[in-house]
Short mmCIF file of the C-alpha atoms (twelve columns), coordinates in Angstrom:
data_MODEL
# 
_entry.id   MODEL 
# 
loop_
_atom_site.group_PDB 
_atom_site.id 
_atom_site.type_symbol 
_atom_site.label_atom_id 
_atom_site.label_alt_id 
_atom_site.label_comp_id 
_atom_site.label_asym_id 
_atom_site.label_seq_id 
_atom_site.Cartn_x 
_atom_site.Cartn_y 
_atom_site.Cartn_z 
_atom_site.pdbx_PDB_model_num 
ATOM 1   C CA . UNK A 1   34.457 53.279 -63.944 1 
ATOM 2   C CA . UNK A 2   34.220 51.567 -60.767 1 
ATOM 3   C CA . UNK A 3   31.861 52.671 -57.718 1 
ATOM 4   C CA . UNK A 4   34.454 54.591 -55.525 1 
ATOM 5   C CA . UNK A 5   33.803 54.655 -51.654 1 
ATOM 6   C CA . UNK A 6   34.901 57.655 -49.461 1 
ATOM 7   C CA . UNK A 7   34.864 58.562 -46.285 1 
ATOM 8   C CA . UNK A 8   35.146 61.870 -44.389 1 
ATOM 9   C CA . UNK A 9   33.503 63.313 -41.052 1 
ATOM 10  C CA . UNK A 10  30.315 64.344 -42.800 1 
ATOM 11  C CA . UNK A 11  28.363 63.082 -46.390 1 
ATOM 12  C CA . UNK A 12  29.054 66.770 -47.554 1 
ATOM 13  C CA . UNK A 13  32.787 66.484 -46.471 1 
ATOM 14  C CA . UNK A 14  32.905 62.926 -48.307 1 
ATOM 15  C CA . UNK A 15  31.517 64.602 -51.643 1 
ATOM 16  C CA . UNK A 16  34.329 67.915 -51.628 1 
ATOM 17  C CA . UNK A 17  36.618 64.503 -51.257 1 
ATOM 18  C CA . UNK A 18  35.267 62.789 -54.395 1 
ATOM 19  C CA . UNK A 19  34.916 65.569 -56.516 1 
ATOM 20  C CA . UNK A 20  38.368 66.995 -55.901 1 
ATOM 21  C CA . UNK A 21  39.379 63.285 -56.499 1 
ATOM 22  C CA . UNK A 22  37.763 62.974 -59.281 1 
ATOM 23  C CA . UNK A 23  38.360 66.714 -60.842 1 
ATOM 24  C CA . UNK A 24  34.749 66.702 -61.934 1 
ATOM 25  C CA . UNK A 25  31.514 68.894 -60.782 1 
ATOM 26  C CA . UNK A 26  28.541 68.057 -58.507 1 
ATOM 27  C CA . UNK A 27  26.515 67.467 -61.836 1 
ATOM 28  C CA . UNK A 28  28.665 64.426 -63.484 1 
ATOM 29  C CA . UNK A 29  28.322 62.110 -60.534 1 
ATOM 30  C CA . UNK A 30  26.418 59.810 -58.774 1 
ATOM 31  C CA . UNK A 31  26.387 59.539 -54.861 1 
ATOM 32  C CA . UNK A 32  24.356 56.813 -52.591 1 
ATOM 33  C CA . UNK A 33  25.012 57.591 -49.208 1 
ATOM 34  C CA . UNK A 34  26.000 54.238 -47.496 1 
ATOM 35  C CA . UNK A 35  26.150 55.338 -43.731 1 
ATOM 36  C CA . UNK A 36  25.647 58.709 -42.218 1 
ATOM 37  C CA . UNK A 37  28.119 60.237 -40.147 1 
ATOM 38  C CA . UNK A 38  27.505 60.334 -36.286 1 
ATOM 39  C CA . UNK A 39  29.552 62.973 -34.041 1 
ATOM 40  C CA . UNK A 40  29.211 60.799 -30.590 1 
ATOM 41  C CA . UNK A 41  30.173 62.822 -27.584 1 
ATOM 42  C CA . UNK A 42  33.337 64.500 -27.042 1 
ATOM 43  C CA . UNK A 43  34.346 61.920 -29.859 1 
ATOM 44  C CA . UNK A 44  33.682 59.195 -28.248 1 
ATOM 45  C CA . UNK A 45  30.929 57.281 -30.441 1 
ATOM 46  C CA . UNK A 46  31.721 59.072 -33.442 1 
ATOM 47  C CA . UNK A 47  31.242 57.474 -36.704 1 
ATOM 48  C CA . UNK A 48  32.308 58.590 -40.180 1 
ATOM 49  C CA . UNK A 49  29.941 58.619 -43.227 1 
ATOM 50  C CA . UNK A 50  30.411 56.099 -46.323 1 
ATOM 51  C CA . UNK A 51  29.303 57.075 -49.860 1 
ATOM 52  C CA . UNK A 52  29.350 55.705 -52.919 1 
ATOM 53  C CA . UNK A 53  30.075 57.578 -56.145 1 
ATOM 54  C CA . UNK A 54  29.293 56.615 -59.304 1 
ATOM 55  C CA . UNK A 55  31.232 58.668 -62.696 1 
ATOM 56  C CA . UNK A 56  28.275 59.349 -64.665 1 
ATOM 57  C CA . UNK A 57  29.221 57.943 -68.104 1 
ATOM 58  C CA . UNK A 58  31.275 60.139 -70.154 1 
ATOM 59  C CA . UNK A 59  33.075 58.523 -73.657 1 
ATOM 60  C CA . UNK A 60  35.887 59.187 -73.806 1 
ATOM 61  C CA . UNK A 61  35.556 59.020 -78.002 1 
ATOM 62  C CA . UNK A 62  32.969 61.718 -77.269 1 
ATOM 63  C CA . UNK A 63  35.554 64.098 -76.056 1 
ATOM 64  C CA . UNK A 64  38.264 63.672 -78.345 1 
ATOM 65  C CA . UNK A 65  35.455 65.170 -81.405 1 
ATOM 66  C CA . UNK A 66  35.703 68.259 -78.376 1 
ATOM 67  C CA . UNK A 67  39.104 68.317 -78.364 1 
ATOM 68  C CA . UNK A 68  41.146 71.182 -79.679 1 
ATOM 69  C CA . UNK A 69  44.399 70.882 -82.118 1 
ATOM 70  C CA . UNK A 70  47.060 71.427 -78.933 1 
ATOM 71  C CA . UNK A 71  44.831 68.969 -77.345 1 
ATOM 72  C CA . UNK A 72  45.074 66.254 -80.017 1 
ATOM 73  C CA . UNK A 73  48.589 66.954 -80.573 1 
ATOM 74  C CA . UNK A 74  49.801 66.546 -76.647 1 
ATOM 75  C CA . UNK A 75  47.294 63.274 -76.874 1 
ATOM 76  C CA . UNK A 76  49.452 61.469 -79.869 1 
ATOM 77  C CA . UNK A 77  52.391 62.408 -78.511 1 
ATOM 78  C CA . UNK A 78  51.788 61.127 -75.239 1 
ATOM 79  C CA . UNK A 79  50.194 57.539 -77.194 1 
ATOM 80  C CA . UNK A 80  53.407 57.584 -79.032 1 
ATOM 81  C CA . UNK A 81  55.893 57.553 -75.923 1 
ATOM 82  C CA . UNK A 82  53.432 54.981 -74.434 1 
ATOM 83  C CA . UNK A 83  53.454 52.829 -77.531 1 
ATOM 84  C CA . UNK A 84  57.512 52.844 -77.298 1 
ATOM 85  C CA . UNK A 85  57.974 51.687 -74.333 1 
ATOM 86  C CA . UNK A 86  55.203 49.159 -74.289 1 
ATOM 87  C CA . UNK A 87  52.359 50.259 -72.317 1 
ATOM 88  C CA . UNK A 88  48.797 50.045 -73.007 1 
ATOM 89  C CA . UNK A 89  46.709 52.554 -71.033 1 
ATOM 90  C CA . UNK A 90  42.847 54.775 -72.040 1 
ATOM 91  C CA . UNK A 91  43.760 57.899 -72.021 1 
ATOM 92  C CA . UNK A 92  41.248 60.409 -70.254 1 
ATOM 93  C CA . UNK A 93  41.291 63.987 -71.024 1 
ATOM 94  C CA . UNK A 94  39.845 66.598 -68.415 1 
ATOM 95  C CA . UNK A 95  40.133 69.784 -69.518 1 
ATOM 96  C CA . UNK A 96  39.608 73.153 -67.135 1 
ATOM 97  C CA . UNK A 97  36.822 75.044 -66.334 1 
ATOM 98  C CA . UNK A 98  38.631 77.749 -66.806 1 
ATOM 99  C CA . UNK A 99  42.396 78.712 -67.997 1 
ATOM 100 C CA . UNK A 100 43.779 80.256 -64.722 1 
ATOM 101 C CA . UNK A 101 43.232 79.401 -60.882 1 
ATOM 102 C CA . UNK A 102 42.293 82.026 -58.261 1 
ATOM 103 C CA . UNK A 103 46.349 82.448 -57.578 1 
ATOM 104 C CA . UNK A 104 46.440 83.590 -61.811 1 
ATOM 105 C CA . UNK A 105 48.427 79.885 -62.567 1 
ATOM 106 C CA . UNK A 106 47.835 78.514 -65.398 1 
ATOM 107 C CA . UNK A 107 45.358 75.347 -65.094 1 
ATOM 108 C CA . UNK A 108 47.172 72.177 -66.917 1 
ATOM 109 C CA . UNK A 109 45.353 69.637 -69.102 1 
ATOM 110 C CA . UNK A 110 44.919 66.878 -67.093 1 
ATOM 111 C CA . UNK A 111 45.791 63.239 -69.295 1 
ATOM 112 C CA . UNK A 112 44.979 60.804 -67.194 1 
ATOM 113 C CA . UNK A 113 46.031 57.095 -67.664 1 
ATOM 114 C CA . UNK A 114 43.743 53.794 -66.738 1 
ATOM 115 C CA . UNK A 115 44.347 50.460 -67.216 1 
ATOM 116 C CA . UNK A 116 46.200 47.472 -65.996 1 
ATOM 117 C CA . UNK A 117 49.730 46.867 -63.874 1 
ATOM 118 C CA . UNK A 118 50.261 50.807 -64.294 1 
ATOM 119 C CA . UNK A 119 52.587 50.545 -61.170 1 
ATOM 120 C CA . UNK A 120 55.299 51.142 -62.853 1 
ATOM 121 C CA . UNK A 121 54.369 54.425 -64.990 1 
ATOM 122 C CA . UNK A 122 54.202 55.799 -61.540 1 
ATOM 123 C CA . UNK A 123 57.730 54.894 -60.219 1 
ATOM 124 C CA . UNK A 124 58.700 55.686 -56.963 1 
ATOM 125 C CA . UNK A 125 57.295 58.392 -55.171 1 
ATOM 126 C CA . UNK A 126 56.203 59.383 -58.747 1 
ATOM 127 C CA . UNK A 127 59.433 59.887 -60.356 1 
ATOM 128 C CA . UNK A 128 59.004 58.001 -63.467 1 
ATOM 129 C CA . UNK A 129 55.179 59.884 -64.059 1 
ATOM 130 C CA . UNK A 130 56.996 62.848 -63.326 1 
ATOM 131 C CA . UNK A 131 59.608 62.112 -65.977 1 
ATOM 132 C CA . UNK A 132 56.878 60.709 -68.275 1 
ATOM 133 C CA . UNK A 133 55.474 64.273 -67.840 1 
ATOM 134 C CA . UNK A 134 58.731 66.061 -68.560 1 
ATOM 135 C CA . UNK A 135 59.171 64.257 -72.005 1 
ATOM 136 C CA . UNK A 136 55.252 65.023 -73.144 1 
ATOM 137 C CA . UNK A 137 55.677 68.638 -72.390 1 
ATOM 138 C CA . UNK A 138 59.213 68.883 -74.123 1 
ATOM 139 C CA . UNK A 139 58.494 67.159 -77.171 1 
ATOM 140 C CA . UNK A 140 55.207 68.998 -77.128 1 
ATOM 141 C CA . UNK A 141 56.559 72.449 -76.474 1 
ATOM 142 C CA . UNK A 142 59.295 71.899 -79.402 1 
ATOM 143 C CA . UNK A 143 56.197 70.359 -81.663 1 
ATOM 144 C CA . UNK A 144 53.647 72.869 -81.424 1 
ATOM 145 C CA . UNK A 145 55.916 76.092 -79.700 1 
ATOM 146 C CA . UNK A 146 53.175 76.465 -77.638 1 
ATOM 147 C CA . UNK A 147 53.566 76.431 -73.557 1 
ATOM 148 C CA . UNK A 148 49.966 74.722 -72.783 1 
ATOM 149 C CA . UNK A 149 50.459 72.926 -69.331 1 
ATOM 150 C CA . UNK A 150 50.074 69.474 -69.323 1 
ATOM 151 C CA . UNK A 151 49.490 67.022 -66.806 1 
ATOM 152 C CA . UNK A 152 50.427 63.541 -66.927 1 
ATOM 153 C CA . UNK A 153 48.346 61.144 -64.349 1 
ATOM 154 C CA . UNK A 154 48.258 57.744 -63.810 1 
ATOM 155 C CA . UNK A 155 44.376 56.634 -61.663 1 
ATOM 156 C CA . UNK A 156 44.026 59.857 -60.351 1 
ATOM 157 C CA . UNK A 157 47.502 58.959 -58.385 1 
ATOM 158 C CA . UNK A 158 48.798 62.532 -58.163 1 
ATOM 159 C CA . UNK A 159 45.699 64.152 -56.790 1 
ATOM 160 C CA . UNK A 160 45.290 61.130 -54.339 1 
ATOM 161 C CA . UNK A 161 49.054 61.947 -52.908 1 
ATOM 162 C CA . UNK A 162 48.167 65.645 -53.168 1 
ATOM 163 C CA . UNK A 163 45.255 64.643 -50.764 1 
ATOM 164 C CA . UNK A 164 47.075 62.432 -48.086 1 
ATOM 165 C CA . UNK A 165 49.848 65.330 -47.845 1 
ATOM 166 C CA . UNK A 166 47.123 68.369 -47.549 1 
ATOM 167 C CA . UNK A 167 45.717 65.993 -44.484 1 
ATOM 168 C CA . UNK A 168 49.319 65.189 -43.139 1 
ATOM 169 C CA . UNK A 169 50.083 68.523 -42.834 1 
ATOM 170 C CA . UNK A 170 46.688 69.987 -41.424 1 
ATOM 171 C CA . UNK A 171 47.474 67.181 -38.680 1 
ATOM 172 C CA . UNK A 172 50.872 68.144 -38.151 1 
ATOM 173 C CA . UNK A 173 50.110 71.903 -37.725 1 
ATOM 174 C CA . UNK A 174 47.223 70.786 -34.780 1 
ATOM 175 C CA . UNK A 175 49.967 68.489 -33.485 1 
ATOM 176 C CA . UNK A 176 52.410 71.464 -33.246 1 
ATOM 177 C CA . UNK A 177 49.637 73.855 -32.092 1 
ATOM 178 C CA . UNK A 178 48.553 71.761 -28.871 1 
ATOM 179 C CA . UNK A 179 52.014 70.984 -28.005 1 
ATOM 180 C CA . UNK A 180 53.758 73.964 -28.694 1 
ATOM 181 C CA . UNK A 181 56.355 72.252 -29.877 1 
ATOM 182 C CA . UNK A 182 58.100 71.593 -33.307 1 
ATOM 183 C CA . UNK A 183 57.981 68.584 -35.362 1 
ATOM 184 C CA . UNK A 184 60.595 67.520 -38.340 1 
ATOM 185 C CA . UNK A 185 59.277 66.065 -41.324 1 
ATOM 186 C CA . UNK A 186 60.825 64.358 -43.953 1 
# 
């Protein structure tokens, strides 16, 4: 993988950025810290820090031998739907940490596609990964009759929207809090 650059108001704020981004803990990457953040005064000045993060190397062949059976099954028969419609993509497997999120959902198995000209596995606004989704965990569910959740991602594209909408809407809520005033969105 690729050095990825982020930047936030803080080094620590970039790093909750990139691991969120990257679904992975403190322990499997690499950060350089390319500029450190300065505050200014009163926000005038202000500068926002730069890292670098680096995926430390994980092979993928490595974790299909950790891979259980509902875990190899969902994998072929998302590299079957792929093969039929003619797109070649590696396909990385993240797993939880744990089965259930502090709400009690269910934490999905995260398959997430790299490779070239993916574009169009995404669709637009994510319809046709959505729909790519749908089919793995239907043929899945009627495979195996088991309801593991699944997640289908293409370059981390999902979490990246999930991202730009947390911050739209953190800036929309101050926007309506200093005006006092409401604010349609689409």
């Amino acid at each position: 993988m690729e050095n990825l650059q982020i930047s936030a108001k803080t080094v620590q704020e970039a790093i909750k950025q990139a691991l969120t981004r990257l679904n992975v803990g403190l322990e499997e990457i690499d950060v350089t810290v390319l500029k450190e953040g300065r505050g200014g005064i009163l926000g005038l000045g202000a500068e926002e820090a730069l890292i670098s993060v680096k995926l430390l190397k994980q092979d993928s062949d490595d974790n299909a031998g950790n891979e259980n059976e509902e875990i190899k099954a969902a994998r072929k028969v998302l590299e079957t739907l792929l093969k039929g419609i003619g797109v070649e993509a590696k396909i990385d497997i993240q797993s939880p940490k744990s089965p259930v999120d502090e709400e009690g959902n269910d934490n999905p198995v995260v398959f997430n596609l790299n490779g070239d000209d993916l574009g169009e596995l995404i669709g637009r606004r994510g319809q046709t990964l959505d729909a790519l989704q749908y089919l793995v965990r239907l043929i899945f569910a009627r495979q195996t009759k088991s309801r593991m959740p699944i997640m289908v991602d293409v370059e981390g594209y999902k979490q990246r929207r999930y991202e730009d909408l947390k911050t739209m809407a953190l800036n929309v809520a101050n926007q309506v809090k200093e005006s006092h005033s409401s604010v349609r969105l689409e």
